[in-house]
Short mmCIF file of C-alpha atoms in Angstrom, two decimals:
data_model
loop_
_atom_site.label_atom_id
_atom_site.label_comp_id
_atom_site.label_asym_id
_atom_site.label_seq_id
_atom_site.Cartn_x
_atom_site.Cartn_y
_atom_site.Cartn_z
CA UNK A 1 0.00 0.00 0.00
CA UNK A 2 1.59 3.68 -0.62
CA UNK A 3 2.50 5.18 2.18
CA UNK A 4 1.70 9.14 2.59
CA UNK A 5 -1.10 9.34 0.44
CA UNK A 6 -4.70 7.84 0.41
CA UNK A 7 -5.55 5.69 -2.36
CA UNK A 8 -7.77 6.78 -5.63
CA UNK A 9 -10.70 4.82 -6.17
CA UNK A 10 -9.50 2.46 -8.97
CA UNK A 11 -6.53 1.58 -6.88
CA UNK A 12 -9.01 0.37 -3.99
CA UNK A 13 -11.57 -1.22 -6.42
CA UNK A 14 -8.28 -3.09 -7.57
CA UNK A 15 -7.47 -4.44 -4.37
CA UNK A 16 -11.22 -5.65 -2.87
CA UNK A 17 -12.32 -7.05 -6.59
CA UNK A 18 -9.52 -9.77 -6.66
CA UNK A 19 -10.95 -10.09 -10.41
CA UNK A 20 -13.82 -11.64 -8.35
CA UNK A 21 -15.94 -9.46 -5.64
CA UNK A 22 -18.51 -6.85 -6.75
CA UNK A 23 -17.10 -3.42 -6.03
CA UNK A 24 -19.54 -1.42 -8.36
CA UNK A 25 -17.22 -2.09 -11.58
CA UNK A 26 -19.28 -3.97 -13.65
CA UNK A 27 -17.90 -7.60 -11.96
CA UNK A 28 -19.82 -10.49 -10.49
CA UNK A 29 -23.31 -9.73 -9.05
CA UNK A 30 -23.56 -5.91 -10.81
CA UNK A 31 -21.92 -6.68 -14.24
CA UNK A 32 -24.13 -5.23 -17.21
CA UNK A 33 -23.12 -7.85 -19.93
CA UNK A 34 -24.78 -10.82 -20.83
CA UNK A 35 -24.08 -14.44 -21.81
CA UNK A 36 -24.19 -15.11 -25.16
CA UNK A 37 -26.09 -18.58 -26.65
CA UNK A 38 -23.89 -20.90 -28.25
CA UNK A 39 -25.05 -20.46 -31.72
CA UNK A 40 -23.45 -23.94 -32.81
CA UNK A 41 -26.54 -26.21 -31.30
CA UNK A 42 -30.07 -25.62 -30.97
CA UNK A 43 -31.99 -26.02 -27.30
CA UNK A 44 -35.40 -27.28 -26.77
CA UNK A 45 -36.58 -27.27 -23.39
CA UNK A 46 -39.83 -29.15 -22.71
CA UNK A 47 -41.75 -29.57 -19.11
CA UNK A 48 -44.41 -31.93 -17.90
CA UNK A 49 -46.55 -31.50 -14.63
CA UNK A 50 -46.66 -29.19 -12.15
CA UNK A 51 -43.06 -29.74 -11.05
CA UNK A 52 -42.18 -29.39 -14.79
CA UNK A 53 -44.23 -26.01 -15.29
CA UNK A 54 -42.07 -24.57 -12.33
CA UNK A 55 -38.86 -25.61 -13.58
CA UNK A 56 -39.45 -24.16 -17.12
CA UNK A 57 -40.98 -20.89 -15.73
CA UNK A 58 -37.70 -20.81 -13.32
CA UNK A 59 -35.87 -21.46 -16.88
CA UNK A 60 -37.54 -18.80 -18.83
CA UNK A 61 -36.37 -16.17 -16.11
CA UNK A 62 -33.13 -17.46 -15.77
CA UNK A 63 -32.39 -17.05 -19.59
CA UNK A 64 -34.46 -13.50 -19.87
CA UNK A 65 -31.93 -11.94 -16.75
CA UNK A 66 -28.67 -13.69 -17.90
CA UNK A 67 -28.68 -14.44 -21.85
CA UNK A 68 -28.80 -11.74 -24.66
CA UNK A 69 -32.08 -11.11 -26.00
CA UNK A 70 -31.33 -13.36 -29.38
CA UNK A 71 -31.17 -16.43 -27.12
CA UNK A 72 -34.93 -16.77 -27.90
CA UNK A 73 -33.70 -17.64 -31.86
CA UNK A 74 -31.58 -20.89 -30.37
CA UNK A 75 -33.79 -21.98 -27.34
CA UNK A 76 -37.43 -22.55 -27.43
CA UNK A 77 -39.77 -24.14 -24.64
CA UNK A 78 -42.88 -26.33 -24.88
CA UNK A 79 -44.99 -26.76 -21.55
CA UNK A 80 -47.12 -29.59 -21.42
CA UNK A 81 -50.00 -30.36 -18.62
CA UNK A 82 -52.93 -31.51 -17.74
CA UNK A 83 -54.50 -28.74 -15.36
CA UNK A 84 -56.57 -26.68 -17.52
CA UNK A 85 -56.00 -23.98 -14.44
CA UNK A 86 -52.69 -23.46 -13.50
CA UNK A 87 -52.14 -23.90 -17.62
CA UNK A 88 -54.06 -20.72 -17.95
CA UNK A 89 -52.45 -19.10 -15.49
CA UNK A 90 -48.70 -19.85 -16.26
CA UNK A 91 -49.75 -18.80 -19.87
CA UNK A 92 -51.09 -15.15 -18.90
CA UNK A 93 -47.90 -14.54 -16.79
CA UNK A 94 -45.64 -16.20 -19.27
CA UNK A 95 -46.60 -14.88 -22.98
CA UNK A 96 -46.40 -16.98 -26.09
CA UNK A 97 -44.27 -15.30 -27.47
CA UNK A 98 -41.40 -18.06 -27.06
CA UNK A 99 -43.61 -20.79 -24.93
CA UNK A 100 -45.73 -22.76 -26.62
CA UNK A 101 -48.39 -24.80 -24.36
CA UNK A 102 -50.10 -28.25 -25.22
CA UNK A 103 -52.97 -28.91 -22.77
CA UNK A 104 -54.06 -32.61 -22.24
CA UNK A 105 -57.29 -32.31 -21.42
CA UNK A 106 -60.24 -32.31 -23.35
CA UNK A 107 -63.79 -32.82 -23.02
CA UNK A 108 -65.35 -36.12 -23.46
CA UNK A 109 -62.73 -37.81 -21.92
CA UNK A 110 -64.34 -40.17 -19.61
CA UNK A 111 -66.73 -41.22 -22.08
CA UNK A 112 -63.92 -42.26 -24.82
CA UNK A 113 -62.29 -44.36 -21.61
CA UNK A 114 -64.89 -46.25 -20.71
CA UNK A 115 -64.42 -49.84 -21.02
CA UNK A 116 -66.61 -50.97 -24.34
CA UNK A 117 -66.12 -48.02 -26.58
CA UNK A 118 -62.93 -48.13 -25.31
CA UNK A 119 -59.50 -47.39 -28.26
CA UNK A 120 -57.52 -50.94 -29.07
CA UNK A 121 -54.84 -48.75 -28.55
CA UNK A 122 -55.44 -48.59 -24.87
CA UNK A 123 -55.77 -51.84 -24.36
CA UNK A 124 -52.10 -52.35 -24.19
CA UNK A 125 -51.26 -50.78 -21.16
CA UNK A 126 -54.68 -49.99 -19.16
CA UNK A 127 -56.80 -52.59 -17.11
CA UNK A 128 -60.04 -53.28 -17.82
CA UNK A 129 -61.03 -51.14 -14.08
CA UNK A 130 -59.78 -48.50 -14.87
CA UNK A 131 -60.85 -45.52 -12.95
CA UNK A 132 -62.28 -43.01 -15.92
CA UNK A 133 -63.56 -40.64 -13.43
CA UNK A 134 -59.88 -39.65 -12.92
CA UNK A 135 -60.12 -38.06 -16.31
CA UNK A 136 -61.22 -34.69 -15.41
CA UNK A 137 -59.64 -31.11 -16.17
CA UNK A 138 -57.74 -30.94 -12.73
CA UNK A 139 -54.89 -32.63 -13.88
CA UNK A 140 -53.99 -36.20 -13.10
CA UNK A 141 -54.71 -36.47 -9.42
CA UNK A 142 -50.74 -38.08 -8.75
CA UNK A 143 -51.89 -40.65 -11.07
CA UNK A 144 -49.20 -41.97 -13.55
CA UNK A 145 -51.67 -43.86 -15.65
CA UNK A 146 -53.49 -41.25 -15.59
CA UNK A 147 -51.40 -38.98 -17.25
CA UNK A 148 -50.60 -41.42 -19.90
CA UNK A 149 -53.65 -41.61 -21.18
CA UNK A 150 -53.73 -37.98 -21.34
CA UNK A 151 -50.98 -37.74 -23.67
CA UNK A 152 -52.79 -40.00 -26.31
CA UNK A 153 -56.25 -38.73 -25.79
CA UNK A 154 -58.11 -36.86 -28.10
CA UNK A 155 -56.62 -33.77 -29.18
CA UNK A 156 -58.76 -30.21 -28.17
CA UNK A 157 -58.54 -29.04 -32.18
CA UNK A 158 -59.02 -32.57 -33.84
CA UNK A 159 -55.76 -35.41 -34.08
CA UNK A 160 -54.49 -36.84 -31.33
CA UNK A 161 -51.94 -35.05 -28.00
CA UNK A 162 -49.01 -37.26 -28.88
CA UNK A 163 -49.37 -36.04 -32.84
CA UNK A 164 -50.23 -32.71 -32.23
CA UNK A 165 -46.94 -32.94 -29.76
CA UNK A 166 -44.52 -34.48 -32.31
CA UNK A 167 -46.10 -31.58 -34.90
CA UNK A 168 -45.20 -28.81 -32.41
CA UNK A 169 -41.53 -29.52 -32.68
CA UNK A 170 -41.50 -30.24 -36.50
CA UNK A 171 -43.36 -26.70 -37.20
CA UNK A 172 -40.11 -25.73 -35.81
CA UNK A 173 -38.30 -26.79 -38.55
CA UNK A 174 -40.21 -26.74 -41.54
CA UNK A 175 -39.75 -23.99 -44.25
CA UNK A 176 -40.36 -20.78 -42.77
CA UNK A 177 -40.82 -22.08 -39.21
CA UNK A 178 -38.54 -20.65 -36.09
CA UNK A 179 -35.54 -23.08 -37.08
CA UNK A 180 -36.31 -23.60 -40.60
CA UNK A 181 -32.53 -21.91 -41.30
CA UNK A 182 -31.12 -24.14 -38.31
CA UNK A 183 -31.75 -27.53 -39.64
CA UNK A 184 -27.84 -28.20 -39.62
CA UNK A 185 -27.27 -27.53 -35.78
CA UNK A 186 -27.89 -30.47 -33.71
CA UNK A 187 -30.56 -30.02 -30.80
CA UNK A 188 -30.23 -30.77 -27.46
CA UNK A 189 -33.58 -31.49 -26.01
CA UNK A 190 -34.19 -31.30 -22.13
CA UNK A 191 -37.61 -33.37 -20.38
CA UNK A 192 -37.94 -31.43 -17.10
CA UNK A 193 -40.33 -33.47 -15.10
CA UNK A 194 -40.85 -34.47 -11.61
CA UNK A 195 -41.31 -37.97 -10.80
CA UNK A 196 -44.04 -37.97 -7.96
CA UNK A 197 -47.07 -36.78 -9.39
CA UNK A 198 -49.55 -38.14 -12.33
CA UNK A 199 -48.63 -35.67 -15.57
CA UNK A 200 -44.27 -35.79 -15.18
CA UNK A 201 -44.08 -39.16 -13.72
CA UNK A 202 -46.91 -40.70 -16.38
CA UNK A 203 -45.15 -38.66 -19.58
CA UNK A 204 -41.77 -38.52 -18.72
CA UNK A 205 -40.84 -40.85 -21.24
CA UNK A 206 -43.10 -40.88 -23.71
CA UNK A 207 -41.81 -37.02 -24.28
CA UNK A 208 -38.03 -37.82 -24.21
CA UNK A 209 -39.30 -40.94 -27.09
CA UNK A 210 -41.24 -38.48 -29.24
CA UNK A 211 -39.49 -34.98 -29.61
CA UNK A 212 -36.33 -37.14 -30.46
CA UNK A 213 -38.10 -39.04 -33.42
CA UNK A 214 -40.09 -35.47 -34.15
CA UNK A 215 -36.50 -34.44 -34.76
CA UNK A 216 -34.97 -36.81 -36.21
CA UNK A 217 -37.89 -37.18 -38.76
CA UNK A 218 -36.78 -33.28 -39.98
CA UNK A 219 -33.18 -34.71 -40.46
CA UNK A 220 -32.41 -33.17 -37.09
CA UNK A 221 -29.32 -34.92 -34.50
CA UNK A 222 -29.82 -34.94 -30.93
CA UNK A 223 -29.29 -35.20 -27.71
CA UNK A 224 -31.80 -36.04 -24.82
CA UNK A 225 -31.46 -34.88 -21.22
CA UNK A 226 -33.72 -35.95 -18.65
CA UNK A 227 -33.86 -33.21 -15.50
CA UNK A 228 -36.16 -35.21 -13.13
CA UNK A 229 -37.20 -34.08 -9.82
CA UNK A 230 -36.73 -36.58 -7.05
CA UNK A 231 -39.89 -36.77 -4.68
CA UNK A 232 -38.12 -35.46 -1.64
CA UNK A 233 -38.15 -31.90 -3.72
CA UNK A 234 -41.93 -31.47 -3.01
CA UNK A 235 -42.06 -33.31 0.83
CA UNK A 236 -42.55 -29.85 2.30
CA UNK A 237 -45.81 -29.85 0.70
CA UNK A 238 -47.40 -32.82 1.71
CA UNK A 239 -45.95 -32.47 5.45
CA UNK A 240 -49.09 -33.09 7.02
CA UNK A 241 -50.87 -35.72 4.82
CA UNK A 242 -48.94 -38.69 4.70
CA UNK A 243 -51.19 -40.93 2.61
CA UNK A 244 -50.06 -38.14 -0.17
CA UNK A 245 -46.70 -38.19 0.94
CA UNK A 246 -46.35 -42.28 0.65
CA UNK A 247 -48.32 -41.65 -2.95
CA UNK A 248 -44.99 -39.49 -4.20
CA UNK A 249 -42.61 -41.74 -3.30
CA UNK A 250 -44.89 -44.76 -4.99
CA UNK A 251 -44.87 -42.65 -7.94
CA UNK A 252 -41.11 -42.04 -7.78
CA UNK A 253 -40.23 -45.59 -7.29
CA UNK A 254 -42.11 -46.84 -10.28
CA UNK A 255 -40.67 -43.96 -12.66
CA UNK A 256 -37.20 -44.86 -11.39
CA UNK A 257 -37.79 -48.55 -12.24
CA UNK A 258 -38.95 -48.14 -15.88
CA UNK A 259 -36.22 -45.00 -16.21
CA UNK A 260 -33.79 -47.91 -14.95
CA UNK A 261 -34.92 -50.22 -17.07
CA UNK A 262 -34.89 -48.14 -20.13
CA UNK A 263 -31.21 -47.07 -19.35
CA UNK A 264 -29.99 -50.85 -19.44
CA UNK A 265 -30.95 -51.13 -23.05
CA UNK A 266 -27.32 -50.28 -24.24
CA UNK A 267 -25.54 -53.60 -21.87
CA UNK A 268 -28.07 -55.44 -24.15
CA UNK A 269 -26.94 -54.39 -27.74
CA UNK A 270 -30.05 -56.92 -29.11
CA UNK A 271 -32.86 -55.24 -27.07
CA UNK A 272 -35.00 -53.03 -28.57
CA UNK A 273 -38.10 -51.55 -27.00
CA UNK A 274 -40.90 -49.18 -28.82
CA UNK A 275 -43.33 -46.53 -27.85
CA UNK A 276 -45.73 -46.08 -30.41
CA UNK A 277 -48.48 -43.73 -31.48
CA UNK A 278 -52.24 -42.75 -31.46
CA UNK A 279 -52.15 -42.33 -35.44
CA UNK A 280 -51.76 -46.05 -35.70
CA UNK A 281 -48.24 -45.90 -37.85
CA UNK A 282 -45.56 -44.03 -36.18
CA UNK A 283 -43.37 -47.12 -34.13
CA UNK A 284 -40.74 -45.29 -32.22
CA UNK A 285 -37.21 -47.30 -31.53
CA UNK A 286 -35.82 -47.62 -28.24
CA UNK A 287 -32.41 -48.85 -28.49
CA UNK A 288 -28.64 -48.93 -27.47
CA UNK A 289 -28.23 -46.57 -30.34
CA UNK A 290 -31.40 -44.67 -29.55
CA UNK A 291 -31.56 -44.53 -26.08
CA UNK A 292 -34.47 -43.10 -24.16
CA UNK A 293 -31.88 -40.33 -22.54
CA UNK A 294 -28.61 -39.85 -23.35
CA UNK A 295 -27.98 -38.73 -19.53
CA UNK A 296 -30.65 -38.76 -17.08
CA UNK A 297 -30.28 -36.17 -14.26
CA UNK A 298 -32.01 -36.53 -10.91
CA UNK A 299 -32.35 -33.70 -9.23
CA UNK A 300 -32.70 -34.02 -5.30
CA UNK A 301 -32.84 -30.97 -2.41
CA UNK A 302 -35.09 -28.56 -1.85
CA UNK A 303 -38.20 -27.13 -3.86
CA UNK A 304 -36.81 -23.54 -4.91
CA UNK A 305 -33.34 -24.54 -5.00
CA UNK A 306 -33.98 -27.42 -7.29
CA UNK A 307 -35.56 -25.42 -9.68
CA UNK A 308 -32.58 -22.70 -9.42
CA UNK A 309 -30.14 -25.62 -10.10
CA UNK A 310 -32.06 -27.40 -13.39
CA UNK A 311 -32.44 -23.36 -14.66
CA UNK A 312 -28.59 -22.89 -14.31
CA UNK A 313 -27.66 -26.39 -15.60
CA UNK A 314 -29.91 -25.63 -18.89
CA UNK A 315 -28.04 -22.19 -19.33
CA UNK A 316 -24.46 -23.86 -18.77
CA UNK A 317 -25.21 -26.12 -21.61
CA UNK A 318 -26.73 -23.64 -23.90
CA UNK A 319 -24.21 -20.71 -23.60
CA UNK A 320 -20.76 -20.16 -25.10
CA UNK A 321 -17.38 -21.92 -23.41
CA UNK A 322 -14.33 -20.58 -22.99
CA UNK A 323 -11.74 -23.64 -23.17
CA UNK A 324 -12.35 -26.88 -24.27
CA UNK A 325 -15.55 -27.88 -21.72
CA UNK A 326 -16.78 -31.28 -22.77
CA UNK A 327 -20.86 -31.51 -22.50
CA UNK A 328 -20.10 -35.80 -22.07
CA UNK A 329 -17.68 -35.23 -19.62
CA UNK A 330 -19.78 -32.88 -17.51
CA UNK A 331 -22.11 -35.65 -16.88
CA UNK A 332 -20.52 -38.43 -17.00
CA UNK A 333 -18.69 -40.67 -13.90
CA UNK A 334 -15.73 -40.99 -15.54
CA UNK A 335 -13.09 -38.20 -17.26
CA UNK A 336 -13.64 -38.15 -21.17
CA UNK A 337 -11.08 -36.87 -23.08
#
């Protein structure tokens, strides 16, 4: 320090900042700039269930107070639910302007479920006593069948949800559509979803299945993420009903066992599983060179600052590096070089 003389304001912003603490220079916490989106790759962030609508509103923010405004060119999200409600709600607070919404419930439902005029195609994968009275507008009541049916039901404008889904994300790249100029970046499509209630836990997977075909169908590479939401992230709600609190972690167990099964496909080179479609034509290959995610994140802690940690995971992988950062190596177990 000089001695004799009291030191100018640049010298003392020199010695607090360290190139690292906010002194009111544009650094850390006050600095004006903004990231910029890596404009090599495409993101395509898509949410299911309440725990999902959260995490991609929590997104949304995250990317509006941190990324320059042209991030909305490379990243688009696609909120998908069952709650005719709270979908109303996050839509009037949100905009469309870069979220587009797919509800799954339409009227009629009940009726189309009911056991005689019941579709073949539900026949695969929903007993004959089946509750239909679960198929209201209020979402999926925490029940994973539930929200599977929902995602094949009966489209609000005509078609079927899982079509009208897989069209969402082609629109994107047809001629003249968002991405139409794009279709030579690869896309890195994240499922946010939690794995305790009825819509995320029930849709999880079909969503990771479909928008991967949907993009591979436009000539479109990718890679799937899975940010899923570990029951003990919404506990504190159900504190003081237990019966609901044993229902999340049924739900999460369940998810975790078909998620686990569906990641063992690649030690099985031979095995191929399929998810397949309301149209009656579209078979969708599950394999060890099509996996159902190429990395699978759980995400455990707290409500708020699980949601904080998906949003800045999302950002990491969508923004320009410095360096050679590896995407693989940043979730794998093992160094890749």
């Amino acid at each position: 320090m000089p001695e004799g003389r009291e030191l100018t304001k640049d010298e003392l912003q020199q010695i607090l900042q360290l190139g690292k603490v906010d002194v009111g220079n544009d650094t850390l916490f006050s600095r004006t700039d903004k990231l910029r989106v890596d404009k090599t790759h495409l993101t395509l962030v898509i949410s299911s269930g309440g725990s999902g609508a959260a995490a991609i509103k929590e997104a949304i923010a995250t990317a509006k107070q941190k990324l320059e405004d042209d991030f909305a060119v490379y990243m688009k999200f696609i909120m998908i639910d069952s709650a005719s409600r709270e979908l109303d709600a996050l839509a009037k607070s949100l905009g469309r302007k870069q979220l587009q919404i797919l509800n799954l419930s339409t009227d009629g439902a009940q009726g189309r479920m009911n056991a005689k005029p019941r579709p073949d195609f539900y026949r695969k994968f929903v007993p004959g006593n089946y509750d239909t009275t679960k198929l209201n507008k209020d979402g999926a009541g925490r029940d994973r069948l539930t929200g599977k049916i929902k995602f094949y039901d009966d489209a609000a404008e005509g078609n079927y949800n899982d079509v009208v889904f897989r069209g969402m994300i082609s629109s994107l790249f047809a001629d003249g559509g968002d991405r139409s100029a794009h279709k030579d970046k690869s896309v890195d499509i994240m499922i946010l979803a939690g794995l305790s209630g009825g819509n995320g836990s029930g849709t999880f997977e079909e969503l990771a299945a479909h928008a991967r075909y949907a993009c591979e169908q436009q000539g479109v590479s990718t890679r799937v993420f899975g940010y899923l939401f570990l029951p003990d992230t919404v506990e504190e709600f159900e504190k003081s009903d237990p019966t609901a609190q044993k229902m999340l972690y049924t739900n999460g167990y369940a998810a975790l066992k078909e998620l686990e099964s569906y990641m063992s496909i690649p030690f099985e080179p031979e095995r191929k599983e399929y998810f397949y479609s309301r149209d009656g034509v579209t078979e969708i290959e599950c394999s060890a060179t099509k996996p159902l995610f190429n990395y699978p994140v759980l995400i455990s802690g707290g409500y708020n600052e699980s949601k904080s940690m998906m949003a800045e995971s999302i950002l990491n992988l969508a923004v320009e590096s410095d360096g050679a950062f590896n995407q693989d190596s940043f979730y794998s177990n093992s160094i890749v070089t």
